[in-house]
Short mmCIF file of C-alpha atoms in Angstrom, two decimals:
data_model
loop_
_atom_site.label_atom_id
_atom_site.label_comp_id
_atom_site.label_asym_id
_atom_site.label_seq_id
_atom_site.Cartn_x
_atom_site.Cartn_y
_atom_site.Cartn_z
CA MET Z 20 -24.06 -65.89 38.75
CA THR Z 21 -22.02 -68.54 40.56
CA VAL Z 22 -23.47 -70.36 43.54
CA SER Z 23 -20.81 -71.64 45.93
CA ILE Z 24 -21.81 -74.94 47.57
CA ILE Z 25 -19.77 -75.24 50.75
CA ARG Z 26 -18.34 -78.67 51.46
CA PHE Z 27 -17.36 -79.58 55.02
CA GLY Z 28 -15.94 -82.87 56.21
CA GLY Z 29 -19.06 -85.02 56.38
CA SER Z 30 -21.15 -83.13 53.80
CA ASN Z 31 -22.91 -85.61 51.55
CA CYS Z 32 -25.51 -83.61 49.63
CA ASP Z 33 -23.12 -81.15 48.00
CA ARG Z 34 -23.02 -83.07 44.72
CA ASP Z 35 -26.80 -83.50 44.78
CA ALA Z 36 -27.16 -79.73 45.11
CA LYS Z 37 -24.75 -79.13 42.24
CA ARG Z 38 -26.56 -81.55 39.94
CA ALA Z 39 -29.89 -79.92 40.77
CA LEU Z 40 -28.57 -76.39 40.15
CA ASP Z 41 -26.84 -77.50 36.93
CA TYR Z 42 -30.16 -78.91 35.72
CA LEU Z 43 -31.77 -75.52 36.37
CA ASP Z 44 -28.97 -73.79 34.40
CA ILE Z 45 -27.69 -72.06 37.51
CA ASP Z 46 -23.89 -71.98 37.61
CA ALA Z 47 -22.59 -73.68 40.73
CA GLU Z 48 -19.33 -74.99 42.12
CA ILE Z 49 -18.40 -76.97 45.20
CA VAL Z 50 -16.06 -75.09 47.53
CA TRP Z 51 -13.97 -76.73 50.27
CA HIS Z 52 -14.60 -74.78 53.47
CA GLU Z 53 -10.91 -74.21 54.19
CA ASP Z 54 -10.47 -72.43 50.86
CA GLY Z 55 -12.88 -69.60 51.65
CA LEU Z 56 -15.54 -68.12 49.38
CA PRO Z 57 -14.45 -67.41 45.79
CA GLU Z 58 -14.64 -63.75 44.79
CA GLU Z 59 -17.17 -64.54 42.08
CA THR Z 60 -19.68 -65.98 44.60
CA THR Z 61 -23.15 -64.56 44.03
CA GLY Z 62 -25.09 -67.23 45.91
CA ILE Z 63 -24.37 -69.79 48.63
CA VAL Z 64 -25.71 -73.25 49.46
CA ILE Z 65 -24.89 -74.83 52.80
CA PRO Z 66 -25.75 -78.43 51.94
CA GLY Z 67 -26.99 -81.40 53.90
CA GLY Z 68 -24.94 -84.19 55.42
CA PHE Z 69 -23.29 -84.80 58.76
CA SER Z 70 -20.56 -82.17 59.08
CA TYR Z 71 -17.95 -83.30 61.60
CA GLY Z 72 -20.10 -86.34 62.32
CA ASP Z 73 -22.63 -84.15 64.17
CA TYR Z 74 -20.12 -84.04 67.04
CA LEU Z 75 -21.34 -81.93 70.01
CA ARG Z 76 -24.53 -80.86 68.14
CA ALA Z 77 -25.49 -81.10 64.49
CA GLY Z 78 -23.90 -78.13 62.73
CA ALA Z 79 -22.14 -76.76 65.82
CA MET Z 80 -18.57 -77.31 64.67
CA ALA Z 81 -19.10 -76.33 61.03
CA ALA Z 82 -20.71 -73.09 62.21
CA ARG Z 83 -17.34 -72.16 63.71
CA SER Z 84 -15.38 -72.71 60.52
CA PRO Z 85 -13.80 -69.43 59.32
CA ILE Z 86 -15.77 -69.62 56.07
CA MET Z 87 -18.99 -69.02 57.98
CA ALA Z 88 -17.78 -65.54 58.90
CA ASP Z 89 -17.47 -64.96 55.15
CA VAL Z 90 -20.98 -66.34 54.66
CA ARG Z 91 -22.42 -64.01 57.30
CA GLU Z 92 -20.66 -61.05 55.69
CA ALA Z 93 -21.95 -62.05 52.25
CA ALA Z 94 -25.47 -62.53 53.59
CA ALA Z 95 -25.40 -59.07 55.21
CA ALA Z 96 -24.44 -57.67 51.80
CA GLY Z 97 -27.48 -59.30 50.19
CA VAL Z 98 -25.92 -62.46 48.72
CA PRO Z 99 -28.62 -65.18 48.71
CA VAL Z 100 -27.93 -68.04 51.13
CA LEU Z 101 -29.85 -71.31 51.41
CA GLY Z 102 -29.16 -73.83 54.18
CA ILE Z 103 -30.57 -77.32 53.64
CA CYS Z 104 -30.90 -79.95 56.43
CA ASN Z 105 -27.42 -79.99 58.02
CA GLY Z 106 -26.97 -76.63 56.30
CA ALA Z 107 -30.06 -75.39 58.14
CA GLN Z 108 -28.54 -76.57 61.42
CA ILE Z 109 -25.29 -74.78 60.53
CA GLY Z 110 -27.23 -71.67 59.56
CA CYS Z 111 -29.00 -71.51 62.91
CA GLU Z 112 -25.83 -72.32 64.85
CA SER Z 113 -23.98 -69.51 63.08
CA GLY Z 114 -26.72 -66.92 63.64
CA LEU Z 115 -27.98 -66.62 60.06
CA THR Z 116 -31.48 -67.42 61.28
CA GLU Z 117 -33.36 -67.65 64.55
CA GLY Z 118 -33.90 -70.84 66.52
CA ALA Z 119 -32.17 -74.21 66.53
CA PHE Z 120 -32.69 -77.74 65.31
CA THR Z 121 -32.50 -80.55 67.82
CA THR Z 122 -33.30 -84.26 68.28
CA ASN Z 123 -36.49 -85.48 66.66
CA GLU Z 124 -39.38 -86.07 69.03
CA SER Z 125 -39.20 -89.76 68.02
CA ALA Z 126 -35.48 -89.88 68.94
CA ARG Z 127 -35.01 -91.70 65.61
CA PHE Z 128 -33.44 -90.83 62.28
CA GLN Z 129 -36.30 -90.27 59.84
CA CYS Z 130 -36.08 -90.55 56.06
CA GLU Z 131 -39.43 -90.09 54.32
CA HIS Z 132 -41.47 -87.78 52.12
CA VAL Z 133 -43.47 -85.05 53.85
CA HIS Z 134 -45.94 -82.41 52.78
CA LEU Z 135 -45.04 -78.74 53.15
CA ARG Z 136 -47.43 -75.80 53.03
CA VAL Z 137 -46.06 -72.65 51.40
CA GLU Z 138 -46.76 -69.90 53.94
CA ARG Z 139 -45.95 -66.97 51.66
CA ASN Z 140 -44.97 -66.61 48.02
CA ASP Z 141 -43.45 -63.15 48.05
CA THR Z 142 -39.89 -64.37 48.66
CA PRO Z 143 -37.26 -65.56 46.17
CA TRP Z 144 -37.50 -69.09 47.55
CA THR Z 145 -41.29 -69.39 47.23
CA ALA Z 146 -42.21 -67.14 44.30
CA ALA Z 147 -42.67 -70.18 42.03
CA TYR Z 148 -45.54 -71.44 44.22
CA ASP Z 149 -48.95 -70.22 45.26
CA GLU Z 150 -49.48 -69.15 48.84
CA GLY Z 151 -50.98 -72.11 50.64
CA GLU Z 152 -49.78 -74.58 47.99
CA VAL Z 153 -48.75 -78.00 49.28
CA ILE Z 154 -45.54 -79.54 47.96
CA ASP Z 155 -43.97 -82.96 48.47
CA VAL Z 156 -40.33 -82.88 49.64
CA PRO Z 157 -38.26 -85.56 51.42
CA ILE Z 158 -36.60 -85.32 54.82
CA ALA Z 159 -33.60 -87.26 56.12
CA HIS Z 160 -32.55 -86.21 59.61
CA GLY Z 161 -32.16 -87.20 63.22
CA GLU Z 162 -32.06 -83.65 64.58
CA GLY Z 163 -34.73 -81.82 62.63
CA ARG Z 164 -37.02 -80.56 65.39
CA TYR Z 165 -37.16 -76.77 65.18
CA GLU Z 166 -37.01 -75.12 68.59
CA ILE Z 167 -37.15 -71.48 69.58
CA ASP Z 168 -38.20 -69.69 72.76
CA ASP Z 169 -41.74 -68.35 72.88
CA ASP Z 170 -40.82 -64.66 72.67
CA ARG Z 171 -38.66 -65.12 69.58
CA LEU Z 172 -41.24 -67.46 68.08
CA ALA Z 173 -43.88 -64.75 68.47
CA THR Z 174 -41.56 -62.28 66.74
CA LEU Z 175 -40.84 -64.76 63.95
CA GLU Z 176 -44.55 -65.26 63.37
CA ASP Z 177 -45.36 -61.55 63.65
CA GLU Z 178 -42.69 -60.73 61.08
CA ASN Z 179 -44.02 -63.44 58.75
CA ARG Z 180 -40.65 -65.18 58.49
CA VAL Z 181 -41.97 -68.75 58.39
CA LEU Z 182 -41.59 -70.10 54.85
CA PHE Z 183 -42.89 -73.66 55.14
CA ARG Z 184 -44.89 -75.74 57.62
CA TYR Z 185 -45.32 -79.48 57.77
CA CYS Z 186 -48.90 -80.35 56.87
CA GLU Z 187 -51.33 -82.96 55.66
CA GLU Z 188 -51.86 -83.45 51.93
CA ASP Z 189 -54.83 -81.06 52.08
CA GLY Z 190 -52.76 -78.32 53.73
CA THR Z 191 -54.07 -78.67 57.27
CA THR Z 192 -51.57 -78.99 60.10
CA SER Z 193 -51.71 -81.83 62.60
CA PRO Z 194 -49.40 -83.67 65.00
CA ASP Z 195 -49.39 -86.64 62.62
CA ALA Z 196 -48.14 -84.49 59.74
CA ASN Z 197 -45.30 -83.04 61.82
CA PRO Z 198 -42.51 -85.62 61.49
CA ASN Z 199 -40.17 -84.35 64.19
CA GLY Z 200 -42.15 -82.26 66.67
CA SER Z 201 -41.05 -78.85 65.35
CA LYS Z 202 -42.68 -75.89 67.08
CA HIS Z 203 -45.63 -74.51 65.13
CA ASP Z 204 -44.95 -77.22 62.49
CA ILE Z 205 -42.09 -75.07 61.15
CA ALA Z 206 -40.00 -76.62 58.36
CA GLY Z 207 -38.24 -73.53 56.99
CA VAL Z 208 -37.62 -69.93 58.03
CA LEU Z 209 -36.14 -66.70 56.75
CA GLY Z 210 -33.26 -64.79 58.29
CA ASP Z 211 -33.30 -61.03 58.78
CA ARG Z 212 -33.31 -60.70 54.98
CA GLU Z 213 -35.59 -62.58 52.61
CA SER Z 214 -32.47 -63.59 50.69
CA VAL Z 215 -31.42 -65.87 53.57
CA ALA Z 216 -33.38 -69.04 54.30
CA VAL Z 217 -32.95 -72.41 55.97
CA LEU Z 218 -35.14 -75.48 55.70
CA MET Z 219 -34.91 -79.04 56.95
CA PRO Z 220 -36.40 -80.88 53.91
CA HIS Z 221 -34.30 -81.53 50.78
CA PRO Z 222 -35.47 -79.64 47.64
CA GLU Z 223 -32.43 -80.83 45.67
CA ARG Z 224 -33.75 -84.39 45.93
CA VAL Z 225 -36.98 -83.48 44.15
CA THR Z 226 -35.58 -81.41 41.29
CA LEU Z 227 -34.40 -83.84 38.61
CA PRO Z 228 -37.38 -85.22 36.61
CA ASP Z 229 -35.55 -88.40 35.58
CA ILE Z 230 -35.44 -89.65 39.18
CA GLY Z 231 -38.83 -88.57 40.54
CA PRO Z 232 -41.02 -85.61 41.52
CA THR Z 233 -39.85 -82.04 40.92
CA ASP Z 234 -41.61 -80.07 43.68
CA GLY Z 235 -38.28 -78.72 44.94
CA GLN Z 236 -37.34 -76.91 41.73
CA GLY Z 237 -39.08 -73.70 42.74
CA ILE Z 238 -37.03 -73.34 45.91
CA LEU Z 239 -33.70 -73.65 44.10
CA ARG Z 240 -34.88 -71.30 41.36
CA GLY Z 241 -34.71 -68.65 44.07
CA PHE Z 242 -31.04 -68.23 43.19
CA ALA Z 243 -32.09 -66.88 39.78
CA SER Z 244 -34.93 -64.77 41.13
CA PRO Z 245 -34.96 -61.00 40.51
CA ARG Z 246 -35.96 -60.69 44.17
CA ASN Z 247 -32.45 -61.92 44.99
CA GLY Z 248 -30.95 -59.14 42.90
CA VAL Z 249 -30.12 -61.30 39.85
#
């Protein structure tokens, strides 16, 4: 398979994502957004960064790039798509997933490690973990607070589409463990298909063993999961 990592002006985690996928023996290439998706694309990463300098809203302008129409079409056809940090903002802005990411409750940029609780392990992105397992993954964002109206939040919860929640080291949720004020402590969600997911923390930054912890490997291994049709 070939995972296309979409680079926008202002992306800065595209090379990190490629290195992480290369380490996991998952073929990946960086694709400039104006060039469109290559025909051989069998997976898509929308990486972190500050596309278009977060002008208007984080992810708002990148979501209107023509390549995102290709991404939506590919996602509808079952191609796995993972949006990370700014990529999660772009994913929500382009309608790949419900909700939106907005300014942190602290009104500050926050760069730190957080604990995430795996809410379900029957998806490609979480199959490497146990349900309820707590993993350590870093965040780096100023607009990471997940917001959604109450009716759609109820539907999201009823349909079990929450992948990760911010939590304490022992797995319990608390205001102190929620770094940005996200509703229901949500850190990552699924789209209409389990092959589409967005999350605010950075799994690519905790994949390479020579630079630190490797708790993020399981998320990226989702691209090679049989549940994603590969």
